[in-house]
Amino acid sequence: MSEVNARVRELLALPAASVDSDDAIIQLPWYLSLILGVSAWVAGLCLLVFVAFTFKPDTAPAMFVCSVILLGAAFALYHVGRDGAFFSQLALAFSIAGQLLFVVGLVISLERHGRGDANIGAIALATFVLQVCLVFLMPSALHRTLSAFFACCVWAMTIRFGLFGEPRPFSYRPDALPVSLDSALLAWALTWLPVAGLLFVLIRREAQWMAKSWQPIVRPAMNGMLIGLAFATLVSQPFQLFDWRGTHAGNIGWLALWPLLSAFAAVCALTVGFALRSRAMMSLAIFGALLHVSHFYYVLGNSLLMKSLFMAVMGVAMLLAAYFLNAQDRAEGRQ
Amino acid sequence: MNRRDLDALLATAPAGIHATQIEEALTVSGNKPTAHEWRGFGVRVLLFAGVAALAAALIFFIAANWQSLRLLGRFALVQILLLIAIGVAWWCAPHPAEFRSADAADAGRRHHLFTAAMAFAVLATGALFALFGQTYQTGADIYELFFIWAALTLPFALAAMSGAVWAIWVVILNVGMALFCGWGESGAMRWTLRIHFGVQAPVLLMLPVVLNLAGAWFAHRTHENTTLHAQFRRAAPEWLQRGLLTIAFLYATNACLMVMPKRYSGDFRWGGDVGDVSAVIVFFIYFIACALTWWITHRARRDVYPLALVIASAIVISTAFIVQFLLYRMNIGNFFLTGVWLIGASTAAGFFLMRRLREWRTAPQGDAS
């Protein structure tokens, strides 16, 4: 048994363990979680099609009923097959199918009540509430991570479409006014500062919530929020993902700054990943930051020259900061 | 001991554990970065983010001003930046013995600056080639420019001996290979291979599979062989080996999907649109790649990730086959069957991989020849 293990057991008032205890604790690796998550997604879509064609829920109330049944079945399966991979995967597939039915039911319900085009902001807000509830209710780490991540996505969509209106399908309204700098910054801050702030508080008070045995809820939720923070803008402007080259978009004004702000958010996610000693999360954050910089290149609203100036000033500032921080570190090291 | 291990231990701890005890346990187990580690992290992040920002600024600037800049000015600008990067790398290049020293656990700040400068030099070379390609319409295909970019920056990657710089170089080479194999417009070489030698796109895709697997095997050998490990451990970290394997299996899976059997008027035709021979070649190379990866991983008994890649690839291919096979008789039960197959396959994969993980964590590792 290692010295670290022995010291930790002593601190937690645990009895000394056997020689093999260091190797007995093995958790699901991140890549296996990814395989299982993607499989569950696709399986959930297949099951949704099966449920839709078998039971044919064509009204909003019928869809809500099917959604509750599927979510309830998922909850029951998680409790029945607590340690079984098969039951947890089936539960995840049922839950995903139930959540998709809930969203479609909302769309139909809003259309039938004379709202015209689907109100994306309202749907996103309702879905956000659902995802937050599922983080607490569903007893699965993978499900909680996915729910936290989706909660970040739909929260971003709530702010984005609630404040700036909805685009025509897969493009901006060409008659929409460009967004001002104040509005763009405020909207971005409203979207992502709460997520970053919550992560910061959870890291600072980690020992407190660990003492209350909240790890099963908080750890997966932190992972989901961290992934959301790393891929911020890309998930908050889903229709623009199809407009990567900006061929249809009008001038979106200072919203063009969002990718750069989101690259900064990805660096914050990288910092959180470092604080949690998670290389997987740090890798995702780095990938997210690079994606955001690429997105910044294509987004209209500022000239390429202005963007180039932004990046150059930022690059020089960061290198200077690195130099001074390094010098300070060396000076303290000599002391 | 990571956080997951700590959570598992806490689950068995008696009630009433105080937050201060847990705080100390987090510190003792190394889960809380120290102030020195935070500063080191800050320096590395600022350094690499600064380099990436400057590289992006260079690319944006070239794109914005290429119309108005004169020919000489354009090339001079990029070449000066490239020379500055090389100059910085030369100034803070570490002594060759430092790379081979087994005790050099921390590369130091000069190593980080050296690595960042070499990475910038690789990216600046690409910017120079982009400028060259836009200015002189040589008729060269885009993949040729990527290959030349990779060839000219190979000395930078060899000099840097850094996993990060090698990762950039690998991405450049693989983008070139993807373009060569059919992503985007057809090239003269690919047309020649197809018309004169009958080499279809899926078969061409197996070339990057072989190259990436060879790179992964070499990276794997640096962990097995003490001499190679001492020389190349910084250039071939485990994450780079995993990355090479991932790219190889992405290509291989894509190639297999392209030669998936399809139904034509009730007949089930292997090879789809590209023919039986191409399908046989692709699947033969794919199975060899899977078998070799499986065997080497079981021999090393160190990392389960390669097995996860093989299994994930097999699940994707088998699911696509089932969907193709079931599509002919379209009924609603097919969706249920596909969903159940996915769940069953992924669950079985999870059981198998976790079992291997437990066995290899507790047993001695394979021979390190």
XYZ file of C-alpha atoms in Angstrom:
704
model
C 0.000 0.000 0.000
C 1.446 3.410 -0.944
C 2.350 6.052 1.619
C -0.195 8.427 0.125
C -2.957 5.855 0.470
C -1.938 5.142 4.070
C -1.849 8.841 4.972
C -5.250 9.489 3.358
C -6.789 6.540 5.205
C -5.338 7.869 8.435
C -6.851 11.309 7.788
C -10.272 9.811 7.038
C -10.128 7.497 10.051
C -10.236 4.418 7.849
C -8.598 1.134 8.801
C -5.397 0.147 7.046
C -6.209 -1.668 3.802
C -4.731 -4.776 2.193
C -1.745 -4.641 -0.174
C -3.961 -4.721 -3.240
C -6.274 -1.928 -2.121
C -4.484 0.691 -4.235
C -5.450 -1.177 -7.394
C -8.924 -2.244 -6.305
C -10.571 1.102 -7.067
C -10.993 1.270 -10.848
C -13.514 3.635 -12.439
C -14.977 3.807 -15.930
C -12.414 5.481 -18.274
C -13.561 8.558 -20.200
C -13.323 6.854 -23.617
C -15.559 4.028 -22.492
C -18.066 6.592 -21.224
C -17.896 8.213 -24.674
C -18.566 4.910 -26.479
C -21.479 4.109 -24.184
C -22.883 7.645 -24.439
C -22.797 7.791 -28.248
C -24.302 4.268 -28.491
C -27.074 5.288 -26.109
C -27.812 8.373 -28.177
C -28.222 6.491 -31.420
C -30.157 3.713 -29.683
C -32.401 6.347 -28.095
C -33.212 7.800 -31.517
C -34.038 4.327 -32.860
C -36.300 3.648 -29.882
C -37.980 7.022 -30.337
C -38.843 6.162 -33.934
C -40.121 2.775 -32.750
C -42.296 4.380 -30.021
C -43.542 7.036 -32.427
C -44.648 4.544 -35.078
C -45.996 1.977 -32.609
C -48.030 4.249 -30.368
C -48.373 7.156 -32.817
C -48.522 10.015 -30.286
C -49.623 12.797 -32.614
C -50.945 15.284 -30.062
C -48.996 17.268 -27.482
C -50.735 15.626 -24.447
C -50.048 12.135 -25.877
C -46.381 13.071 -26.334
C -46.104 14.410 -22.796
C -47.650 11.195 -21.455
C -45.224 9.051 -23.456
C -42.365 11.290 -22.282
C -43.277 10.843 -18.605
C -43.630 7.071 -19.082
C -40.222 6.811 -20.754
C -38.497 8.997 -18.129
C -40.168 7.001 -15.375
C -39.049 3.761 -16.976
C -35.501 5.119 -17.172
C -35.569 6.065 -13.487
C -36.837 2.598 -12.544
C -34.223 0.854 -14.692
C -31.428 2.855 -13.054
C -32.592 1.685 -9.634
C -33.200 -1.917 -10.677
C -29.883 -2.404 -12.473
C -27.746 -0.218 -10.230
C -24.366 -1.667 -11.223
C -25.357 -3.279 -14.523
C -24.114 -1.675 -17.707
C -26.972 -3.121 -19.780
C -29.789 -1.655 -17.656
C -28.047 1.687 -17.316
C -27.610 1.875 -21.088
C -31.229 0.961 -21.726
C -32.305 3.525 -19.135
C -30.209 6.195 -20.851
C -31.763 5.346 -24.220
C -35.295 5.548 -22.734
C -34.470 8.825 -21.029
C -33.130 10.370 -24.231
C -36.209 9.197 -26.132
C -38.439 10.672 -23.411
C -36.618 14.008 -23.447
C -36.888 14.266 -27.241
C -40.623 13.514 -27.056
C -40.968 16.243 -24.415
C -39.334 18.818 -26.704
C -41.421 17.804 -29.736
C -44.565 17.949 -27.576
C -43.614 21.476 -26.523
C -43.146 22.545 -30.134
C -46.558 21.175 -31.147
C -48.188 22.674 -28.086
C -46.809 26.155 -28.792
C -47.722 25.970 -32.482
C -51.271 24.858 -31.680
C -51.694 27.730 -29.246
C -51.187 30.277 -31.996
C -47.526 31.191 -31.410
C -46.796 30.857 -35.113
C -43.238 29.719 -35.560
C -41.807 27.621 -32.772
C -40.704 29.871 -29.909
C -37.166 28.604 -29.477
C -36.468 30.683 -26.373
C -39.475 29.331 -24.467
C -38.792 25.757 -25.542
C -35.158 26.126 -24.530
C -36.126 27.477 -21.110
C -38.551 24.628 -20.447
C -35.927 22.115 -21.569
C -33.384 23.799 -19.278
C -35.687 23.238 -16.285
C -36.144 19.599 -17.336
C -32.375 19.041 -17.617
C -31.701 20.589 -14.189
C -34.336 18.310 -12.638
C -32.790 15.292 -14.342
C -29.346 16.159 -12.937
C -30.778 15.671 -9.447
C -33.215 12.840 -10.160
C -31.407 10.380 -12.416
C -28.953 8.224 -10.418
C -26.341 7.811 -13.169
C -23.048 9.700 -13.511
C -23.113 9.589 -17.321
C -26.730 10.797 -17.403
C -25.949 13.624 -14.989
C -22.976 14.716 -17.098
C -25.085 14.714 -20.265
C -27.954 16.532 -18.531
C -25.617 19.209 -17.168
C -24.067 19.660 -20.618
C -27.486 19.914 -22.295
C -28.608 22.325 -19.575
C -25.695 24.611 -20.547
C -26.628 24.315 -24.242
C -30.303 25.151 -23.774
C -29.529 27.927 -21.252
C -27.302 29.505 -23.906
C -30.073 29.131 -26.488
C -32.584 30.680 -24.068
C -30.475 33.819 -23.648
C -29.363 33.926 -27.274
C -32.773 33.586 -28.894
C -34.710 35.231 -26.090
C -32.680 38.437 -26.364
C -31.874 38.621 -30.066
C -34.807 36.875 -31.660
C -34.853 33.797 -33.766
C -33.242 33.304 -37.131
C -34.981 31.959 -40.146
C -34.192 28.285 -40.511
C -30.420 27.856 -40.919
C -29.711 31.529 -41.581
C -30.054 34.949 -40.032
C -32.853 37.312 -40.960
C -31.196 39.634 -43.440
C -33.278 42.514 -42.120
C -32.182 42.040 -38.521
C -30.224 44.906 -36.993
C -26.595 44.227 -36.037
C -26.138 43.578 -32.335
C -24.377 46.283 -30.327
C -21.235 45.657 -28.286
C -23.064 46.187 -24.976
C -25.799 43.716 -25.872
C -23.339 41.116 -27.146
C -21.193 41.333 -23.999
C -24.206 41.363 -21.680
C -25.781 38.347 -23.357
C -22.539 36.398 -23.278
C -21.991 37.281 -19.626
C -25.566 36.308 -18.702
C -25.050 32.996 -20.441
C -21.630 31.863 -19.289
C -20.652 33.774 -16.162
C -23.174 31.856 -14.033
C -21.729 28.567 -15.302
C -18.137 29.667 -14.700
C -19.082 31.156 -11.337
C -20.818 27.990 -10.216
C -17.797 25.903 -11.224
C -15.503 28.269 -9.318
C -17.631 28.043 -6.169
C -17.838 24.250 -6.408
C -14.055 23.963 -6.681
C -13.439 26.337 -3.780
C -15.926 24.513 -1.559
C -15.068 21.013 -2.728
C -14.233 19.708 0.736
C -17.556 20.977 2.112
C -19.778 19.202 -0.401
C -17.587 16.095 -0.280
C -18.192 15.999 3.478
C -21.938 15.972 2.731
C -21.483 13.087 0.249
C -22.750 15.130 -2.695
C -20.114 13.684 -5.047
C -22.541 11.472 -7.029
C -24.444 14.598 -8.129
C -21.817 17.339 -8.165
C -18.892 15.596 -9.904
C -20.802 14.537 -13.045
C -22.584 17.897 -13.098
C -19.204 19.678 -12.977
C -17.962 17.591 -15.895
C -21.047 18.491 -17.921
C -20.708 22.206 -17.126
C -17.023 22.097 -17.964
C -17.738 20.592 -21.390
C -20.488 23.183 -21.915
C -18.099 26.004 -21.021
C -15.474 24.649 -23.439
C -17.857 24.525 -26.399
C -19.901 27.577 -25.456
C -20.633 29.531 -28.634
C -20.872 26.509 -30.894
C -23.738 25.083 -28.862
C -25.479 28.411 -28.335
C -25.709 29.240 -32.029
C -26.699 25.867 -33.493
C -28.137 27.253 -36.717
C -24.914 29.076 -37.438
C -23.058 25.805 -37.422
C -24.591 25.262 -40.827
C -23.565 28.729 -41.924
C -19.876 28.327 -41.257
C -18.795 30.273 -44.333
C -21.160 33.193 -43.604
C -22.663 33.083 -47.079
C -26.217 33.717 -45.883
C -25.729 35.769 -42.754
C -26.164 39.504 -42.659
C -24.048 41.712 -40.446
C -24.482 40.342 -36.946
C -22.603 43.197 -35.344
C -20.674 42.530 -32.169
C -22.062 38.993 -31.862
C -19.001 38.212 -33.961
C -17.067 38.651 -30.723
C -18.754 35.648 -29.116
C -16.392 33.042 -30.580
C -13.430 34.926 -29.110
C -15.151 35.278 -25.743
C -15.942 31.594 -25.911
C -12.308 30.796 -26.607
C -11.619 32.628 -23.339
C -14.340 30.507 -21.703
C -12.599 27.408 -23.044
C -9.367 28.594 -21.382
C -11.363 28.967 -18.140
C -12.563 25.400 -18.670
C -8.916 24.394 -19.135
C -8.118 26.021 -15.779
C -10.956 24.131 -14.106
C -9.699 20.913 -15.691
C -6.227 21.601 -14.272
C -7.700 22.279 -10.819
C -9.490 18.913 -11.035
C -6.334 17.198 -12.384
C -8.343 15.914 -15.346
C -6.328 15.552 -18.546
C -9.408 14.501 -20.505
C -11.222 17.724 -19.617
C -8.117 19.791 -20.338
C -7.810 18.180 -23.780
C -11.455 18.921 -24.544
C -10.999 22.528 -23.446
C -7.965 22.994 -25.710
C -9.880 21.502 -28.643
C -12.825 23.790 -27.898
C -10.588 26.871 -27.804
C -9.107 26.029 -31.211
C -12.595 25.485 -32.662
C -13.731 28.861 -31.374
C -10.761 30.654 -32.945
C -11.571 28.961 -36.271
C -15.210 30.018 -35.899
C -14.078 33.575 -35.184
C -12.350 33.655 -38.569
C -15.589 32.950 -40.435
C -18.123 34.943 -38.436
C -19.148 38.228 -40.068
C -19.520 41.412 -38.069
C -15.928 42.601 -37.961
C -13.332 42.855 -40.688
C -10.527 40.318 -40.878
C -8.082 43.141 -40.245
C -9.814 44.016 -36.986
C -9.842 40.351 -35.997
C -6.159 40.085 -36.853
C -5.455 43.102 -34.644
C -7.451 41.577 -31.788
C -5.511 38.342 -31.997
C -2.131 40.060 -32.302
C -2.757 42.291 -29.278
C -4.008 39.313 -27.290
C -1.029 37.211 -28.359
C 1.514 39.853 -27.358
C -0.271 40.526 -24.064
C -0.312 36.826 -23.206
C 3.362 36.354 -24.056
C 4.291 39.367 -21.919
C 2.178 38.025 -19.087
C 3.909 34.644 -19.435
C 7.296 36.341 -19.290
C 6.514 38.337 -16.151
C 4.862 35.400 -14.430
C 7.870 33.250 -15.245
C 10.231 35.917 -13.925
C 8.217 36.202 -10.719
C 8.223 32.435 -10.307
C 12.005 32.325 -10.741
C 12.486 35.153 -8.272
C 10.380 33.350 -5.675
C 12.230 30.126 -6.418
C 15.581 31.773 -5.673
C 14.198 33.078 -2.391
C -4.720 8.542 -5.922
C -7.154 10.605 -8.030
C -10.484 12.115 -7.087
C -12.459 9.054 -8.115
C -10.368 6.871 -5.821
C -10.859 9.372 -3.026
C -14.639 9.385 -3.536
C -14.674 5.595 -3.404
C -12.692 5.682 -0.144
C -15.011 8.301 1.345
C -17.993 6.098 0.565
C -16.574 3.536 3.015
C -15.578 6.129 5.645
C -17.540 6.495 8.894
C -20.080 9.300 9.153
C -19.043 12.672 10.519
C -15.934 13.274 8.406
C -15.152 16.970 8.636
C -14.432 19.191 5.671
C -10.969 20.054 7.009
C -10.014 16.355 6.996
C -11.141 16.059 3.384
C -9.310 19.251 2.467
C -6.105 17.794 3.865
C -6.753 14.456 2.163
C -7.113 16.286 -1.163
C -3.812 18.072 -0.562
C -1.911 14.989 0.624
C -3.142 12.908 -2.328
C -1.903 15.539 -4.785
C -5.336 16.463 -6.066
C -4.917 20.136 -5.258
C -2.315 21.913 -7.379
C 0.226 23.835 -5.351
C 0.946 27.527 -5.881
C 4.102 26.645 -7.799
C 2.132 24.288 -10.048
C -0.483 26.976 -10.665
C 2.205 29.441 -11.725
C 3.788 26.839 -14.000
C 0.394 26.101 -15.506
C -0.271 29.802 -15.976
C 3.044 30.293 -17.764
C 2.440 27.340 -20.103
C -1.130 28.374 -20.922
C -0.177 31.996 -21.545
C 2.789 30.936 -23.642
C 0.962 28.519 -25.903
C -2.190 30.654 -26.101
C -0.029 33.643 -27.016
C 1.694 31.657 -29.753
C -1.641 30.382 -31.067
C -3.104 33.905 -31.017
C -0.149 35.313 -32.931
C -0.333 32.495 -35.459
C -4.056 33.155 -35.907
C -3.363 36.899 -36.217
C -0.847 36.188 -38.942
C -3.304 34.025 -40.855
C -6.137 36.566 -40.433
C -3.866 39.409 -41.514
C -2.734 37.625 -44.624
C -6.316 36.790 -45.524
C -7.440 40.384 -44.981
C -4.668 42.103 -46.835
C -3.479 39.876 -49.537
C -5.222 42.020 -52.131
C -3.511 45.243 -51.128
C -0.091 44.012 -50.111
C 2.589 43.922 -52.744
C 4.128 40.607 -53.620
C 7.424 41.338 -51.912
C 5.771 42.703 -48.790
C 3.590 39.642 -48.388
C 6.390 37.167 -48.545
C 8.765 39.321 -46.506
C 6.271 39.612 -43.660
C 5.672 35.930 -43.288
C 9.305 34.980 -43.834
C 10.475 37.468 -41.199
C 8.090 35.960 -38.662
C 9.288 32.503 -39.584
C 12.903 33.549 -39.124
C 12.091 35.129 -35.750
C 10.516 31.873 -34.602
C 13.547 29.891 -35.734
C 15.837 32.443 -34.082
C 14.009 32.191 -30.761
C 14.142 28.402 -30.963
C 17.881 28.507 -31.695
C 18.500 30.864 -28.760
C 16.708 28.733 -26.186
C 17.402 25.304 -27.672
C 18.282 22.882 -24.869
C 21.498 20.890 -24.821
C 21.018 17.537 -26.589
C 22.019 15.708 -23.414
C 19.020 17.190 -21.598
C 16.679 15.308 -23.916
C 18.334 12.022 -23.096
C 18.697 12.591 -19.376
C 16.421 10.299 -17.465
C 16.446 12.713 -14.544
C 15.196 15.706 -16.543
C 11.617 15.360 -15.309
C 10.805 19.035 -15.751
C 11.782 20.407 -19.142
C 11.970 23.926 -17.741
C 10.793 27.205 -19.016
C 13.363 27.373 -21.830
C 12.099 24.029 -23.135
C 8.554 25.367 -23.201
C 9.662 28.486 -25.065
C 11.689 26.341 -27.461
C 8.686 24.081 -28.099
C 6.359 27.061 -28.566
C 8.783 28.659 -31.039
C 9.067 25.445 -33.050
C 5.263 25.076 -33.089
C 4.945 28.638 -34.350
C 7.564 27.941 -37.008
C 5.536 24.958 -38.244
C 2.358 27.051 -38.419
C 4.160 30.013 -40.042
C 5.493 27.673 -42.718
C 1.894 26.743 -43.480
C 0.925 30.391 -43.709
C 3.834 30.933 -46.096
C 2.625 28.062 -48.269
C -0.932 29.394 -48.222
C 0.411 32.694 -49.457
C 2.513 30.940 -52.077
C -0.470 28.912 -53.276
C -2.672 31.988 -53.586
C -0.042 34.100 -55.319
C 1.307 31.611 -57.809
C -1.422 29.596 -59.482
C 0.793 26.613 -60.144
C -2.141 24.273 -60.654
C -0.933 22.144 -57.779
C -3.593 20.324 -55.855
C -4.183 21.375 -52.268
C -3.019 18.031 -50.954
C 0.356 18.589 -52.625
C 0.770 21.818 -50.659
C -0.017 19.991 -47.411
C 2.484 17.256 -48.223
C 5.185 19.808 -49.017
C 4.280 21.662 -45.811
C 4.734 18.416 -43.863
C 8.001 17.598 -45.639
C 9.535 21.011 -44.988
C 8.480 21.120 -41.335
C 9.687 17.593 -40.580
C 13.095 18.947 -39.472
C 11.287 21.285 -37.042
C 9.391 18.370 -35.545
C 12.560 16.287 -35.278
C 14.445 19.169 -33.647
C 11.654 20.019 -31.221
C 11.299 16.470 -29.888
C 7.973 17.539 -28.462
C 4.674 15.722 -28.491
C 2.825 18.984 -29.168
C 4.888 19.825 -32.258
C 4.617 16.256 -33.523
C 0.855 16.418 -33.026
C 0.666 19.537 -35.230
C 2.820 17.836 -37.837
C 0.668 14.694 -37.755
C -2.474 16.794 -38.293
C -0.885 18.514 -41.322
C 0.137 15.190 -42.842
C -3.260 13.641 -42.230
C -5.138 16.588 -43.736
C -2.952 16.175 -46.818
C -3.676 12.461 -46.925
C -7.416 13.033 -46.470
C -7.403 15.465 -49.388
C -5.366 13.027 -51.461
C -7.776 10.201 -50.730
C -10.841 12.066 -51.829
C -11.976 14.638 -49.280
C -12.791 17.563 -51.527
C -11.886 17.756 -55.199
C -10.247 14.926 -57.058
C -6.567 15.270 -57.792
C -4.654 14.273 -60.874
C -2.730 11.621 -58.955
C -5.886 10.052 -57.544
C -7.509 10.158 -61.001
C -4.451 8.455 -62.449
C -4.482 5.774 -59.771
C -8.173 5.126 -60.301
C -8.226 5.070 -64.098
C -4.919 3.358 -64.833
C -4.487 1.103 -61.803
C -8.070 0.661 -60.614
C -7.268 1.946 -57.132
C -10.539 3.203 -55.663
C -10.872 5.836 -52.923
C -11.607 3.351 -50.084
C -8.421 1.427 -50.887
C -6.463 4.680 -50.943
C -7.810 5.450 -47.463
C -5.925 2.436 -46.116
C -2.629 4.215 -46.841
C -3.095 6.760 -44.026
C -4.305 3.871 -41.859
C -0.991 2.080 -42.327
C 1.081 5.237 -41.855
C -0.689 6.295 -38.674
C -0.508 2.789 -37.245
C 3.215 2.731 -37.991
C 3.607 6.027 -36.120
C 1.593 4.693 -33.199
C 3.696 1.538 -33.121
C 6.891 3.592 -32.968
C 5.426 5.725 -30.173
C 4.483 2.509 -28.394
C 8.053 1.195 -28.773
C 9.435 4.245 -26.982
C 7.590 3.028 -23.895
C 8.836 -0.540 -24.299
C 12.489 0.060 -25.119
C 14.621 1.851 -22.517
C 17.037 3.330 -25.060
C 14.241 4.691 -27.240
C 12.383 5.821 -24.127
C 15.288 7.932 -22.955
C 15.654 9.601 -26.345
C 12.063 9.987 -27.470
C 9.886 10.031 -24.362
C 9.047 13.737 -24.794
C 8.366 13.342 -28.501
C 6.108 10.316 -28.127
C 3.848 10.745 -25.104
C 1.048 8.281 -24.613
C -1.604 10.768 -25.685
C 0.091 11.129 -29.079
C 0.099 7.358 -29.512
C -3.604 7.332 -28.721
C -4.173 10.180 -31.180
C -2.395 8.341 -34.002
C -4.397 5.201 -33.329
C -7.636 7.213 -33.287
C -6.866 8.820 -36.647
C -5.922 5.431 -38.134
C -9.181 3.832 -37.052
C -11.217 6.831 -38.195
C -9.795 6.344 -41.691
C -10.244 2.563 -41.524
C -13.855 2.776 -40.342
C -14.673 5.333 -43.032
C -13.135 3.083 -45.701
C -15.129 0.071 -44.493
C -18.340 2.111 -44.524
C -17.609 3.124 -48.121
C -17.382 -0.518 -49.236
C -20.397 -1.607 -47.182
C -22.627 -4.046 -49.075
C -25.644 -2.421 -50.662
C -28.871 -3.704 -52.113
C -29.589 -3.105 -55.792
C -33.044 -4.248 -56.979
C -33.167 -7.000 -54.406
C -29.564 -8.219 -54.970
C -27.070 -7.833 -52.178
C -23.854 -6.496 -53.746
C -20.621 -6.463 -51.797
C -18.462 -3.411 -52.248
C -21.432 -1.141 -52.990
C -20.436 1.252 -55.759
C -16.688 0.471 -55.772
C -16.674 -3.270 -56.509
C -15.875 -6.562 -54.780
C -12.079 -6.420 -55.138
C -11.800 -3.060 -53.376
C -14.071 -4.347 -50.608
C -11.909 -7.428 -50.093
C -8.699 -5.370 -49.957
C -10.174 -2.838 -47.534
C -11.595 -5.437 -45.161
C -8.413 -7.524 -45.324
C -6.233 -4.570 -44.314
C -8.799 -3.546 -41.691
C -8.780 -6.971 -40.068
C -4.985 -7.081 -40.121
C -4.888 -3.648 -38.457
C -7.375 -4.753 -35.793
C -5.546 -8.032 -35.175
C -2.138 -6.326 -34.843
C -3.514 -3.644 -32.535
C -5.228 -6.307 -30.441
C -2.113 -8.462 -30.200
C 0.315 -5.624 -29.400
C -2.024 -4.196 -26.754
C -2.466 -7.573 -25.075
C 1.271 -8.117 -25.171
C 1.986 -4.779 -23.492
C -0.937 -5.066 -21.027
C -0.656 -1.372 -20.230
C -3.416 0.639 -21.939
C -6.964 -0.449 -22.780
C -7.621 2.500 -25.127
C -6.501 0.680 -28.342
C -8.929 -2.140 -27.566
C -11.702 0.429 -27.084
C -10.892 1.883 -30.511
C -11.056 -1.504 -32.227
C -14.349 -2.348 -30.531
C -15.893 1.075 -31.266
C -14.921 0.745 -34.917
C -16.416 -2.757 -35.068
C -19.668 -1.522 -33.505
C -19.994 1.299 -36.067
C -19.323 -1.026 -39.003
C -21.612 -3.803 -37.757
C -24.430 -1.348 -37.054
C -24.102 0.145 -40.538
C -24.197 -3.384 -41.984
C -27.346 -4.230 -40.024
C -29.028 -0.997 -41.126
C -28.136 -1.724 -44.780
C -29.360 -5.290 -44.462
C -32.620 -4.338 -42.750
C -33.405 -1.354 -44.969
C -34.571 -3.644 -47.755
C -37.508 -4.849 -45.723
C -38.471 -1.611 -44.104
C -40.631 -2.132 -41.047
C -40.776 -0.501 -37.692
C -39.275 -3.460 -35.848
C -35.954 -2.742 -37.614
C -35.489 0.416 -35.541
C -36.082 -1.499 -32.338
C -33.632 -4.224 -33.422
C -30.969 -1.652 -34.298
C -31.417 0.057 -30.938
C -31.192 -3.239 -29.051
C -28.100 -4.281 -31.059
C -26.363 -1.002 -30.180
C -27.167 -1.312 -26.501
C -26.137 -4.976 -26.347
C -22.890 -4.444 -28.262
C -21.823 -1.406 -26.255
C -22.709 -3.091 -22.964
C -20.702 -6.190 -23.860
C -17.836 -3.899 -24.873
C -18.044 -2.154 -21.515
C -17.924 -5.437 -19.581
C -14.974 -6.727 -21.586
C -12.926 -3.504 -21.405
C -13.475 -2.987 -17.676
C -12.449 -6.592 -17.043
C -9.238 -6.069 -19.007
C -8.612 -2.793 -17.172
C -8.923 -4.490 -13.768
C -6.715 -7.402 -14.827
C -3.956 -5.172 -16.195
C -3.996 -2.742 -13.289
C -3.430 -5.541 -10.814
C -1.166 -7.849 -12.846
C 2.482 -7.305 -13.916
C 2.919 -5.623 -17.317
C 4.098 -7.391 -20.462
C 7.750 -7.799 -21.464
C 9.620 -4.622 -22.241
C 12.061 -5.785 -24.911
